[in-house]
Amino acid sequence: MAQSGTRALSERKNVAYRLARQMLDCLLRATAEKFRLGDLDDLDFAPPPANKVVPKLPADKAAYAIRLAYCLAPHFPTLKELVATKAFVTITSAEGDEGAVIGKVLAEIAAKDAGGMALNPTYPLNRHNRFIVLADGTVFFTPDDLRAIAAAGMLGYPVFCVIPSATELPESLTGVDLTLNLPGLTPEMLELLFEVCHDQMPAGVLQFTGATKLKTVDLIAHMRRARPAAVCLDGLQQLARARTTLPALDVIELKDLEGYGEAKVWGLELAEDLKLWRAGHLSWQEVDHRSVILAGPPGTGKTSFAGILAASLQVSLVTTSVAEWNSSDHLSGTLKRMQAVFAEAKAKAPCVLFIDELDGISSRSSISGRYSEYWTQIVNRMLELVTDALRVEGLIIVGATNHVDRIDPALRRSGRLDQVIFIELPDAAAIARILQRYAGPVFPFSQLEALAPRLLGSSGADIERLVRTAKATARRAGRMFSISDLNSEVPDTLEGVLPSTRRRIAIYRNGQRLVAQILGLADMMVEGQNLDLRQLLAKGLSNERFPTEQVCSDVLAVALAGRAAEEIVFGDVSVFGAGTPQSDLAAATAIAMEMETRAGFGEMGLIYLDDITLSSTLSASVVGGVRRRLESALSRATALLLENLEELEAHKRASANTQLRLLN
């Protein structure tokens, strides 16, 4: 039985080889005839010198002819049988192939034996259009194109359509008789390729490894007739090996992520649902985490999250961006690219489709004038594609944006991208854990915790790059990787600052930390850039979705506790926590202003004033109410610190010791 199977496989290979020789001979004869007649305008390369009697074929056309032969041979063993068929056939090309060139090669091969061919014909057909080739199956056919296809079917003419990979067939091409896939290269095909494209046959071509990894563009780059064949083959082999043997990577899974908060929880819940769905215990309609929009500032790792999500779910990742869609000069090109991306995702499901720069699909309400109709068509098509894609089982859509408010509201309605998760830059605790992950278990965690505050404002990618650079510095210096290598790579925000000033800053922050602990707000963000009221409350009071007046007053006390600590320890205050729009005093003023004029907590009573009204009605009474609220918060913070003076003094001594170590 094994010998019988081997013989059958060998025979199939021989049939494909013979058909490939026939096709290549057709191309060579056509090329030679053009040279003989002096018809050089239609050639893909310059004429050879006078002493070169028989021209060679360009590598891309020859490779397409060979691959077509190996694709068609099981169904049409000879060229005669190929042109005599009445079948409607689609041939799906591989990534990187040029459908137009493949169609042209097939049409040129069939032209003589078929007694006439038509490449991308229009209606009406004539008596010479006996072999129909459509070189691009993604086009939107005009009525004349459709009538040409219909006429070919009525007349019994064969139709061969070449379509790109992961492309959904237009409705006009769905009733095919045969669907084929263009195969990748093999060593046997490479041997044929050198025979018709080069003057030499390199030794060892049949021992080539990883030929399927080669793309057409690789052949164009390395198959040079003026270059020794052995050099050509070696260049191709290096490419194939590079794509076949990948370096081992430190795989990061969702459970290992730090600083992603709600996004991490969402991903882990999706992973559990996907397990149940794969096991048949959960229908796809019951999976609620099928789409999400990740929003946040640049550098927060939105793109990385999509890749890690796909890897953790063990599904394919399809990446695209709205900017990529809009790179086309015409609306039709943009719509075509959008459709192709969604078709690829549907073909690869289960998969994650990641769409970056989603705010590029702007809200239609913000667009007017001459471009309104253009963008309306894009938004409408996007809505159709998203709605259709989310019906496909296993297809998950992850969008990313820096400006979620700019996205068309219809795209965020239920049943589409209806969940938005905000990703912020990691806090100090998350930074310490990220440092530990990339640095490895070589340092006490306390050392990394001490380093983390200096990295506030850094993304996970920034931290990974920093650790990699520190390790490389130690390696090149011929020493073991140490904490000093990390310290040297981390910018010192207090570099050049006098020791007395460093001590004042430490006291300021320690006072804030102590009051935060007393009031149960130990998680409140009091380092790095200050945030507006909503962000400040969201950071520090994650469990307080609707903060009361007391909670807001507690936040004010923490924000001003640094100023109180300075007054207690030094007898005066500095401008450290004031003077800029990002300062603690500015944040506290914003909170107090909202309490007075918008939350209904102020001396003005139950009232809400918007920005315009506020600017026109701002009075001494409003300013006075804000000032009195801030002064009350400062007095409260001072009283709390005085009641816990021993702890503040302990912080003071610890701060002094820290500064001494830094100086030493």
PDB file of N, CA and C in Angstrom, residues 258-259 425-436 445 448 451-459 463:
ATOM      1  N   GLU A 258       1.070  44.013  33.604  1.00  0.00           N
ATOM      2  CA  GLU A 258       0.961  44.950  34.718  1.00  0.00           C
ATOM      3  C   GLU A 258       0.554  46.312  34.165  1.00  0.00           C
ATOM      4  N   GLY A 259      -0.282  47.022  34.909  1.00  0.00           N
ATOM      5  CA  GLY A 259      -0.637  48.375  34.535  1.00  0.00           C
ATOM      6  C   GLY A 259      -1.787  48.487  33.550  1.00  0.00           C
ATOM      7  N   LEU A 425      -1.203  55.337  31.895  1.00  0.00           N
ATOM      8  CA  LEU A 425       0.189  54.953  32.121  1.00  0.00           C
ATOM      9  C   LEU A 425       0.297  54.285  33.490  1.00  0.00           C
ATOM     10  N   PRO A 426       1.180  53.313  33.662  1.00  0.00           N
ATOM     11  CA  PRO A 426       1.256  52.572  34.931  1.00  0.00           C
ATOM     12  C   PRO A 426       1.656  53.461  36.105  1.00  0.00           C
ATOM     13  N   ASP A 427       1.111  53.126  37.283  1.00  0.00           N
ATOM     14  CA  ASP A 427       1.507  53.850  38.488  1.00  0.00           C
ATOM     15  C   ASP A 427       2.792  53.247  39.043  1.00  0.00           C
ATOM     16  N   ALA A 428       3.257  53.784  40.179  1.00  0.00           N
ATOM     17  CA  ALA A 428       4.549  53.362  40.724  1.00  0.00           C
ATOM     18  C   ALA A 428       4.570  51.868  41.062  1.00  0.00           C
ATOM     19  N   ALA A 429       3.474  51.361  41.639  1.00  0.00           N
ATOM     20  CA  ALA A 429       3.430  49.936  42.009  1.00  0.00           C
ATOM     21  C   ALA A 429       3.522  49.047  40.773  1.00  0.00           C
ATOM     22  N   ALA A 430       2.785  49.418  39.732  1.00  0.00           N
ATOM     23  CA  ALA A 430       2.831  48.630  38.492  1.00  0.00           C
ATOM     24  C   ALA A 430       4.202  48.724  37.836  1.00  0.00           C
ATOM     25  N   ILE A 431       4.818  49.905  37.894  1.00  0.00           N
ATOM     26  CA  ILE A 431       6.155  50.082  37.302  1.00  0.00           C
ATOM     27  C   ILE A 431       7.163  49.162  37.985  1.00  0.00           C
ATOM     28  N   ALA A 432       7.076  49.061  39.302  1.00  0.00           N
ATOM     29  CA  ALA A 432       8.002  48.181  40.030  1.00  0.00           C
ATOM     30  C   ALA A 432       7.852  46.733  39.575  1.00  0.00           C
ATOM     31  N   ARG A 433       6.617  46.286  39.365  1.00  0.00           N
ATOM     32  CA  ARG A 433       6.397  44.905  38.928  1.00  0.00           C
ATOM     33  C   ARG A 433       6.853  44.708  37.475  1.00  0.00           C
ATOM     34  N   ILE A 434       6.670  45.746  36.640  1.00  0.00           N
ATOM     35  CA  ILE A 434       7.154  45.657  35.254  1.00  0.00           C
ATOM     36  C   ILE A 434       8.678  45.569  35.245  1.00  0.00           C
ATOM     37  N   LEU A 435       9.326  46.366  36.078  1.00  0.00           N
ATOM     38  CA  LEU A 435      10.792  46.299  36.199  1.00  0.00           C
ATOM     39  C   LEU A 435      11.235  44.902  36.618  1.00  0.00           C
ATOM     40  N   GLN A 436      10.519  44.320  37.573  1.00  0.00           N
ATOM     41  CA  GLN A 436      10.868  42.984  38.058  1.00  0.00           C
ATOM     42  C   GLN A 436      10.731  41.947  36.955  1.00  0.00           C
ATOM     43  N   PHE A 445      12.935  43.310  45.619  1.00  0.00           N
ATOM     44  CA  PHE A 445      11.823  44.093  45.078  1.00  0.00           C
ATOM     45  C   PHE A 445      11.811  45.504  45.660  1.00  0.00           C
ATOM     46  N   LEU A 448      13.581  47.965  43.467  1.00  0.00           N
ATOM     47  CA  LEU A 448      12.802  48.356  42.292  1.00  0.00           C
ATOM     48  C   LEU A 448      11.680  49.310  42.681  1.00  0.00           C
ATOM     49  N   LEU A 451      13.019  52.711  42.884  1.00  0.00           N
ATOM     50  CA  LEU A 451      13.338  53.256  41.562  1.00  0.00           C
ATOM     51  C   LEU A 451      12.086  53.694  40.804  1.00  0.00           C
ATOM     52  N   ALA A 452      10.964  53.042  41.083  1.00  0.00           N
ATOM     53  CA  ALA A 452       9.739  53.229  40.296  1.00  0.00           C
ATOM     54  C   ALA A 452       9.237  54.668  40.226  1.00  0.00           C
ATOM     55  N   PRO A 453       9.214  55.430  41.331  1.00  0.00           N
ATOM     56  CA  PRO A 453       8.674  56.789  41.231  1.00  0.00           C
ATOM     57  C   PRO A 453       9.386  57.664  40.207  1.00  0.00           C
ATOM     58  N   ARG A 454      10.663  57.394  39.972  1.00  0.00           N
ATOM     59  CA  ARG A 454      11.411  58.183  38.976  1.00  0.00           C
ATOM     60  C   ARG A 454      10.985  57.849  37.550  1.00  0.00           C
ATOM     61  N   LEU A 455      10.207  56.773  37.380  1.00  0.00           N
ATOM     62  CA  LEU A 455       9.772  56.363  36.043  1.00  0.00           C
ATOM     63  C   LEU A 455       8.302  56.664  35.787  1.00  0.00           C
ATOM     64  N   LEU A 456       7.670  57.391  36.707  1.00  0.00           N
ATOM     65  CA  LEU A 456       6.269  57.752  36.482  1.00  0.00           C
ATOM     66  C   LEU A 456       6.149  58.549  35.187  1.00  0.00           C
ATOM     67  N   GLY A 457       5.141  58.189  34.396  1.00  0.00           N
ATOM     68  CA  GLY A 457       4.989  58.798  33.072  1.00  0.00           C
ATOM     69  C   GLY A 457       5.548  57.934  31.966  1.00  0.00           C
ATOM     70  N   SER A 458       6.213  56.811  32.331  1.00  0.00           N
ATOM     71  CA  SER A 458       6.759  55.886  31.343  1.00  0.00           C
ATOM     72  C   SER A 458       5.746  54.791  31.033  1.00  0.00           C
ATOM     73  N   SER A 459       5.766  54.324  29.801  1.00  0.00           N
ATOM     74  CA  SER A 459       4.908  53.205  29.414  1.00  0.00           C
ATOM     75  C   SER A 459       5.640  51.891  29.661  1.00  0.00           C
ATOM     76  N   ILE A 463       9.789  51.077  29.710  1.00  0.00           N
ATOM     77  CA  ILE A 463      10.496  50.385  30.791  1.00  0.00           C
ATOM     78  C   ILE A 463      11.240  49.166  30.247  1.00  0.00           C
TER      79      ILE A 463
END
